[in-house]
Short mmCIF file of C-alpha atoms in Angstrom, two decimals:
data_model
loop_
_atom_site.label_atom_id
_atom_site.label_comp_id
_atom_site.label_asym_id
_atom_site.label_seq_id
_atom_site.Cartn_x
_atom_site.Cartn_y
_atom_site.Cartn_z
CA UNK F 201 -161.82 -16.24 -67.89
CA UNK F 202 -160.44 -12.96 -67.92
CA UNK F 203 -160.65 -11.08 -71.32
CA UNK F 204 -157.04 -9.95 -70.72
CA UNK F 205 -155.05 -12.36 -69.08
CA UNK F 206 -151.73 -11.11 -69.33
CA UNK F 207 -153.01 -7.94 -67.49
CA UNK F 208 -155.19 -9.86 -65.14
CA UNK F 209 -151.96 -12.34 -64.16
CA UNK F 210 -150.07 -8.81 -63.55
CA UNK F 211 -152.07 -7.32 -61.20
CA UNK F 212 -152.63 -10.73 -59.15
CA UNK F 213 -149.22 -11.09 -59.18
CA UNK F 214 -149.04 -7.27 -57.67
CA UNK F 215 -151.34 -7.52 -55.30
CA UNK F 216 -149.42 -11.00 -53.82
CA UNK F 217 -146.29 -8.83 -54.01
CA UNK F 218 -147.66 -5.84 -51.96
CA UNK F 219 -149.40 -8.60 -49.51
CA UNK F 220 -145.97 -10.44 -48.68
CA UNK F 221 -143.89 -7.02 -48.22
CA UNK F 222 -143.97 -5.36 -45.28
CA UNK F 223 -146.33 -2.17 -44.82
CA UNK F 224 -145.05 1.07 -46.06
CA UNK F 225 -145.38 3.54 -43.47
CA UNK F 226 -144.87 1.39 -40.08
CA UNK F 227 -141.28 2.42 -39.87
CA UNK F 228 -141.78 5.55 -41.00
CA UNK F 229 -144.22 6.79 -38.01
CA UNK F 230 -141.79 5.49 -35.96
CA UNK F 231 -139.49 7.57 -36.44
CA UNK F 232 -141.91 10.63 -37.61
CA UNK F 233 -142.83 9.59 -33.62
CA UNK F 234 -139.15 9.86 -32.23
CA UNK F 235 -138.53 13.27 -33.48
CA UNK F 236 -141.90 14.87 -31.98
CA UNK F 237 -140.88 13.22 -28.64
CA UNK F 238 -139.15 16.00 -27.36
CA UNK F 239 -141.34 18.62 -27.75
CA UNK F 240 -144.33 16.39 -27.11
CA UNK F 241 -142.59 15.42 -23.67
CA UNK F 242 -141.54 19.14 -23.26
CA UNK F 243 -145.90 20.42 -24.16
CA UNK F 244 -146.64 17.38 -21.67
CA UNK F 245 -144.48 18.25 -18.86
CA UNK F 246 -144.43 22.48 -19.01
CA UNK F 247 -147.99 22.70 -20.30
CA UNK F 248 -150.44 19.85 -19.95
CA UNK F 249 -149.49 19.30 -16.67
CA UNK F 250 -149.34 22.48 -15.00
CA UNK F 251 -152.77 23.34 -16.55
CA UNK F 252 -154.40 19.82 -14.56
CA UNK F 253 -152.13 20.78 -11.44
CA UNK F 254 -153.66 24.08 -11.65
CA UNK F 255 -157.28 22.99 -12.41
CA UNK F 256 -156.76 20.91 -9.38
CA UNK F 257 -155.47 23.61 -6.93
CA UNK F 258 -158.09 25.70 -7.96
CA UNK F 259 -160.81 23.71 -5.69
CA UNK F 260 -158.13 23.83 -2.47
CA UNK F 261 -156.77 25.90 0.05
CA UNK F 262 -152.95 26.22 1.00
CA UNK F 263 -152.56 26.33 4.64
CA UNK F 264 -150.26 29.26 5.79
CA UNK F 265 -147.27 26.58 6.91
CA UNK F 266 -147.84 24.66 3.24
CA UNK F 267 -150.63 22.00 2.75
CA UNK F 268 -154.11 22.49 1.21
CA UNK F 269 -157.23 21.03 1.39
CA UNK F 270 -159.93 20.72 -0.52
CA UNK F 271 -162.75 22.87 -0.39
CA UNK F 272 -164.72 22.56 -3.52
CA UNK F 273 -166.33 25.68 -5.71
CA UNK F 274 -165.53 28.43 -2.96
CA UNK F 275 -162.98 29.61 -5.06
CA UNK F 276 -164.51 30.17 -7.56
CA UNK F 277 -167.19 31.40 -5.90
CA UNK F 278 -165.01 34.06 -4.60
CA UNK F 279 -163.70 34.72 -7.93
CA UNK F 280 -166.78 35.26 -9.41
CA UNK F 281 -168.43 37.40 -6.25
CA UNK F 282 -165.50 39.79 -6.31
CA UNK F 283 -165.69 43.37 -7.16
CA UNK F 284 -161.98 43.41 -8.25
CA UNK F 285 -161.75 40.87 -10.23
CA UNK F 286 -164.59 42.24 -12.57
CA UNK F 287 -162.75 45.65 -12.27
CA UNK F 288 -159.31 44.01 -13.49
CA UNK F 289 -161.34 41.84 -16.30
CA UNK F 290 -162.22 45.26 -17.74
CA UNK F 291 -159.06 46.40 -17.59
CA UNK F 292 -157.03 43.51 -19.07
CA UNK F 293 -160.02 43.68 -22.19
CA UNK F 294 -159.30 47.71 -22.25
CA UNK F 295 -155.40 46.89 -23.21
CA UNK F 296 -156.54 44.16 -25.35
CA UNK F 297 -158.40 46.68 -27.65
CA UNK F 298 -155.53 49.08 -27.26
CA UNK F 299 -152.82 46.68 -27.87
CA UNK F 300 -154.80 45.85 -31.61
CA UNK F 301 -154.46 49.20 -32.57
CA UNK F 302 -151.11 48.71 -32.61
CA UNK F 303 -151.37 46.30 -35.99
CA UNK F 304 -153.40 48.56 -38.33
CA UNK F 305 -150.10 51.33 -37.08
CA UNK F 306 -147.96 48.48 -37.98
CA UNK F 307 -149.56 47.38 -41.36
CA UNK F 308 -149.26 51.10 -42.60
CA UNK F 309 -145.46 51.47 -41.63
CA UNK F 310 -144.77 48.05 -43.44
CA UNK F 311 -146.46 48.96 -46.30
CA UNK F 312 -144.39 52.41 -46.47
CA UNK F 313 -141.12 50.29 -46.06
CA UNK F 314 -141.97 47.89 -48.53
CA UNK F 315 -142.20 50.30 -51.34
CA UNK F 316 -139.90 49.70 -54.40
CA UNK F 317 -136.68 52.16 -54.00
CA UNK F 318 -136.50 52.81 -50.53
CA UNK F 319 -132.93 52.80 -48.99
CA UNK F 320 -132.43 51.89 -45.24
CA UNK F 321 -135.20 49.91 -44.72
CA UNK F 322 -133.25 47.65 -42.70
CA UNK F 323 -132.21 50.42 -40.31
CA UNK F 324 -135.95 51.56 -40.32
CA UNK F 325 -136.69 47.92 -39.37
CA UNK F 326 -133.89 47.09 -36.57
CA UNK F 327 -134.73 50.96 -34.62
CA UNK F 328 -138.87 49.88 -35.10
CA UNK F 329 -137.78 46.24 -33.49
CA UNK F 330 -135.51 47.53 -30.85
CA UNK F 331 -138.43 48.64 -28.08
CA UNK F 332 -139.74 45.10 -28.55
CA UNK F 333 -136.46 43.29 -27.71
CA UNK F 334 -135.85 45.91 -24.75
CA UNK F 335 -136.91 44.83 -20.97
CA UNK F 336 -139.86 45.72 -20.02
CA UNK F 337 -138.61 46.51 -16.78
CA UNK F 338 -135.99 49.62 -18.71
CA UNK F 339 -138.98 50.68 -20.69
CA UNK F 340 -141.11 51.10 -17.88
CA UNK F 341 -138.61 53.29 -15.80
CA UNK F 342 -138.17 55.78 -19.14
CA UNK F 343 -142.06 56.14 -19.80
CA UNK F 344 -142.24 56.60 -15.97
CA UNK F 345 -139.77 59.15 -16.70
CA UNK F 346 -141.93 60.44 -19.76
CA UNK F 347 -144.70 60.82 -17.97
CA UNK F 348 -143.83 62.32 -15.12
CA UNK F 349 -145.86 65.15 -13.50
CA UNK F 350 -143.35 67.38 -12.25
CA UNK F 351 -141.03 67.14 -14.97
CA UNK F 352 -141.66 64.94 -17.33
CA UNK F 353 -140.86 65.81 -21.29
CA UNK F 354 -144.46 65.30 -22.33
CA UNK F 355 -145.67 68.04 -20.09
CA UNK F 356 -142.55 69.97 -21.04
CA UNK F 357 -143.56 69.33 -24.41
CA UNK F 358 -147.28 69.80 -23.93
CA UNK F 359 -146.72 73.19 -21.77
CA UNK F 360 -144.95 74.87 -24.77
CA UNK F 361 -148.81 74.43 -26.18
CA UNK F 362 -150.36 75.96 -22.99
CA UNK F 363 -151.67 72.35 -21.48
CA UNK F 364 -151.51 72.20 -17.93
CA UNK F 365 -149.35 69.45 -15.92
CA UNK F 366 -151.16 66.01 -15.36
CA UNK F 367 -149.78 62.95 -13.53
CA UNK F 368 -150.16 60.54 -16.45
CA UNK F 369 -150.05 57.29 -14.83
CA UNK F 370 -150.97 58.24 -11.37
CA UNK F 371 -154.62 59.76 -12.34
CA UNK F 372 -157.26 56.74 -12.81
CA UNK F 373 -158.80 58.08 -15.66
CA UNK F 374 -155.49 58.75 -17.80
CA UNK F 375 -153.71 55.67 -16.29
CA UNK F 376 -154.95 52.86 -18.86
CA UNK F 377 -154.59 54.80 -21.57
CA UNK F 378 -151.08 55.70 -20.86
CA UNK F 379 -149.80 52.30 -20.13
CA UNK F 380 -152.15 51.05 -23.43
CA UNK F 381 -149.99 53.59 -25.30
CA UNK F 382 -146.56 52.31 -24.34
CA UNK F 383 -147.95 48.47 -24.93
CA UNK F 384 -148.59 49.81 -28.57
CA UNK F 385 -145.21 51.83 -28.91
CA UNK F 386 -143.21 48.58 -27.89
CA UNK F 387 -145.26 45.89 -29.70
CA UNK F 388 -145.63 47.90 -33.15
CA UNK F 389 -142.17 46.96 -34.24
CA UNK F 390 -142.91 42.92 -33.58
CA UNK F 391 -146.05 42.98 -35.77
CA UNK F 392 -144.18 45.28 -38.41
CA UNK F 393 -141.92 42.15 -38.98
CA UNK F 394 -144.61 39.94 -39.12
CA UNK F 395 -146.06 42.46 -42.09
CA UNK F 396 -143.24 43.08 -43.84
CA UNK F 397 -142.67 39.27 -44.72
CA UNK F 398 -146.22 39.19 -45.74
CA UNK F 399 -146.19 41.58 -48.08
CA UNK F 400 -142.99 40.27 -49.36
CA UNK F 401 -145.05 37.04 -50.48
CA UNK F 402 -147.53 39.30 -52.22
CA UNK F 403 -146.80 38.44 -55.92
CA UNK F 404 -145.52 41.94 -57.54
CA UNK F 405 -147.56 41.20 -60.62
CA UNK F 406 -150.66 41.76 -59.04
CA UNK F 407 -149.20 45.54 -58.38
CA UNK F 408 -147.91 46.15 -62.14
CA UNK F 409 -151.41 44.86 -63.25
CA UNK F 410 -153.12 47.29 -61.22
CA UNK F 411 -150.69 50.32 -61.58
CA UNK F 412 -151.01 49.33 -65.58
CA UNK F 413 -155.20 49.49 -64.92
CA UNK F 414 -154.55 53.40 -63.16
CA UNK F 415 -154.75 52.43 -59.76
CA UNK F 416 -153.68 54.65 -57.33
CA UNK F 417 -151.34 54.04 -53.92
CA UNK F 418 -154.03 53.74 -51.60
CA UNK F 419 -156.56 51.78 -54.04
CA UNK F 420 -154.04 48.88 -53.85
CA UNK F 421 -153.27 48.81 -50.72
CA UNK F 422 -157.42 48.57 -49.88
CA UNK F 423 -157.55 46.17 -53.01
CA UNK F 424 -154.42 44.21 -52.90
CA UNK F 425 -152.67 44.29 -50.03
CA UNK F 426 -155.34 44.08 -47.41
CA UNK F 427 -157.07 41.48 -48.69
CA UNK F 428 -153.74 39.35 -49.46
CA UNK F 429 -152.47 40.01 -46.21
CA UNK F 430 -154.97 38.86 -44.05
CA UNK F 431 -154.11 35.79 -43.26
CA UNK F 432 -151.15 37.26 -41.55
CA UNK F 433 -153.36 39.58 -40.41
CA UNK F 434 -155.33 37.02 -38.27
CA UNK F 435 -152.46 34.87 -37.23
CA UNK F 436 -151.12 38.19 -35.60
CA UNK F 437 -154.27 39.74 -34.19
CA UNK F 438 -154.85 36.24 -31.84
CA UNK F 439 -151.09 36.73 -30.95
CA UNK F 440 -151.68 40.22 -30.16
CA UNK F 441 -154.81 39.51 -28.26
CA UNK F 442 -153.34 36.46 -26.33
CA UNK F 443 -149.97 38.80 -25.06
CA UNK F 444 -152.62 42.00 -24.25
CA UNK F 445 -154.75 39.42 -21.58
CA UNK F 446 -152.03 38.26 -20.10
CA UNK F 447 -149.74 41.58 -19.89
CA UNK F 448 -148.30 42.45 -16.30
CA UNK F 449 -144.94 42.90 -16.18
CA UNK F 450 -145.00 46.54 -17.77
CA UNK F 451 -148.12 47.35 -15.58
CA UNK F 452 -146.21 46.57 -12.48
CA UNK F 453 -143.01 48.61 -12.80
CA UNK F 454 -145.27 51.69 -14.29
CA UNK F 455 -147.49 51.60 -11.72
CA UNK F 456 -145.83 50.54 -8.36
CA UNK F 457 -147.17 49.28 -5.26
CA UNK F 458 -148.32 52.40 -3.90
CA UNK F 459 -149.83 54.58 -6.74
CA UNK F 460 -153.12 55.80 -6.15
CA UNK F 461 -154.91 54.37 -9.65
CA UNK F 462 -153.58 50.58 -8.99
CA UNK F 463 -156.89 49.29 -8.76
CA UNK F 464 -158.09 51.26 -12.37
CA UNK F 465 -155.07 49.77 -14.00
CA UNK F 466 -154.66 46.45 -12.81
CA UNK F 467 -154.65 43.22 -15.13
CA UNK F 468 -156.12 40.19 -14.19
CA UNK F 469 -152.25 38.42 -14.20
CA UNK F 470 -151.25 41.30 -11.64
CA UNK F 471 -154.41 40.45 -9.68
CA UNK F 472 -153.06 36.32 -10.05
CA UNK F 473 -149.93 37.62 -8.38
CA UNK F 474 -151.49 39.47 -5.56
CA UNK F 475 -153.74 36.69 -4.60
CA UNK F 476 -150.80 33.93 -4.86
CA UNK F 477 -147.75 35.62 -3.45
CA UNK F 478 -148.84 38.50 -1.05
CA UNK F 479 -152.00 37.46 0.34
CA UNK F 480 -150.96 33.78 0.13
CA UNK F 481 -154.31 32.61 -1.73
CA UNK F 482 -152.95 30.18 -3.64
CA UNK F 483 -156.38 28.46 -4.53
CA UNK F 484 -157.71 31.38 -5.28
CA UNK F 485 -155.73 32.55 -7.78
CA UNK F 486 -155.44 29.17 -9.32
CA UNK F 487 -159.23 29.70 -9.93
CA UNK F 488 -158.61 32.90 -11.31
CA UNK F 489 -155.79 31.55 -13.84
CA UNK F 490 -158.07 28.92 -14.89
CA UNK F 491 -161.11 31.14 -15.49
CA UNK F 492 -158.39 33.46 -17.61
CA UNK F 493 -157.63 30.96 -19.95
CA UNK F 494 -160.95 29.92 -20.25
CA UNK F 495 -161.48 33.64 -21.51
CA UNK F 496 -158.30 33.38 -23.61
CA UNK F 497 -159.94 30.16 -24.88
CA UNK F 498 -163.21 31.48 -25.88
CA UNK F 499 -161.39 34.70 -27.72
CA UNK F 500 -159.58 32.45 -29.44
CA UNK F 501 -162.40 30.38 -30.80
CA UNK F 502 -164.78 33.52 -32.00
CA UNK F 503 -161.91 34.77 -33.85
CA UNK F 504 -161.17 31.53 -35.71
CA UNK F 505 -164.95 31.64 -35.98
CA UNK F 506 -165.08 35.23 -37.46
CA UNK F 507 -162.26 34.20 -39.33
CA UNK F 508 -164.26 32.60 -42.24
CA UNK F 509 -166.00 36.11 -43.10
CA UNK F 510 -162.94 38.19 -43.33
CA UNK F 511 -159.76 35.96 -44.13
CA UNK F 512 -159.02 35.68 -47.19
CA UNK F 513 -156.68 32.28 -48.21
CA UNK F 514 -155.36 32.70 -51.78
#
């Protein structure tokens, strides 16, 4: 007999009470269910499938009339045995590092505009944005234009110093650097967004405590702001690192069809479109777009990975 009965009848009579009603939470996945449908269906049908369609393309050959048949690892066989494939893998990680420079630029700008006081940071902000929302087809023509070697402004520029001419983007060695340099100028203003609103959820106390302790300017941006920050910091370096591998559209309009430094400056997506729609190797470079995203896949991972020694969640 229980020593409280009067509590021990109340719970029994509880526990028959949550028995007979109906469970809590049924209905409610149901519908949590119904309104991830659509983009579940949308990720199944543009995404998942397309990656298994590719994966399975990738061990055939297309006929030149249509068809294909299967011919097991050759592709990738080829992929891996090919000179140019290694040669465009260097390239594509050559703008990756290039393109990351472009969020330490971007952390120090949005640090400048985020400073108590300053007037027209939202006209700062919209002409920083602007190359990013531009075609890259209109910003390839004017740093064509730029970098012209018979008379271009930066060797206008550059001759009022004494430097001699140079064909920017039709020398190999120069070519990378110059396209790396317009990815940067046209991304910056993207990952300046990103940094503003991060700093923005910085608490400002943490500044008046340190300004009160004789901190400096640049002791809290190492000591607060960094470290605070890096979480948006990592979400936008794997966003930046993901849009430098697969970068192509800027590459092709810069560089043509017929320049001379192609082969230094081609990405492994420009190397995809060769393969598939100009020398009709369909399986090919379905092999080659698998083994990118296995790359883009392993990045990925190390930095979530490296993540845990640098990130810093408050």
């Amino acid at each position: 007999m229980s020593v409280f009965p009067a509590t021990a009848a109340a719970k029994a009579k509880e526990r028959r009470a949550s028995e007979a009603a109906p469970r809590p939470g049924s209905r409610n996945q149901r519908a949590a269910y119904w309104f991830i449908a659509p983009l579940g269906i949308g990720f199944a049908l543009f995404y998942f499938w397309p990656l298994l369609q590719t994966f399975y393309f990738s061990f055939t050959e297309f006929g030149a009339f249509g068809g294909h048949t299967f011919i097991g690892t050759d592709n990738y066989a080829r992929v891996i045995q090919d000179v140019t494939v290694w040669q465009a893998l260097v390239n594509t990680l050559i703008y990756s590092v290039i393109g990351l420079t472009a969020l330490p630029i971007a952390i120090v700008v949005a640090s400048l505009l985020n400073r108590r006081g300053l007037r027209g940071v939202s006209v700062y902000r919209a002409l920083y944005f602007v190359p990013f929302v531009t075609l890259p087809v209109a910003v390839g023509l004017v740093w064509n234009w730029l970098y012209n070697g018979d008379f271009g402004l930066l060797n206008e520029v550059l001759g009022w110093f004494g430097v001699d001419r140079h064909s920017w983007v039709s020398d190999p060695s120069t070519a990378v650097y110059a396209i790396g340099t317009v990815m940067v100028w046209s991304t910056t203003g993207y990952y300046l967004i990103i940094f503003m609103a991060g700093i923005k959820g910085i608490p400002q106390d943490y500044y008046e405590a340190a300004e009160l302790d004789g901190a400096g300017a640049l002791r809290r941006f190492f000591t607060i702001t960094l470290p605070l920050l890096s979480p948006t910091l990592f979400f936008a370096s794997i966003i930046c690192m993901i849009n430098s591998l697969q970068t192509f559209d800027l590459i092709y309009i810069m560089m043509g069809e017929k320049n001379p430094a192609i082969g230094d400056t081609q990405s492994v997506v420009g190397l995809f479109y060769t393969w598939a729609f100009i020398e009709n190797a369909q399986g090919a470079a379905a092999a080659l777009a698998f083994l990118l995203m296995v790359v883009i896949a392993a990045l990925t991972y190390l930095q979530f990975r490296l993540q845990k020694r640098w990130v810093h969640y408050a």
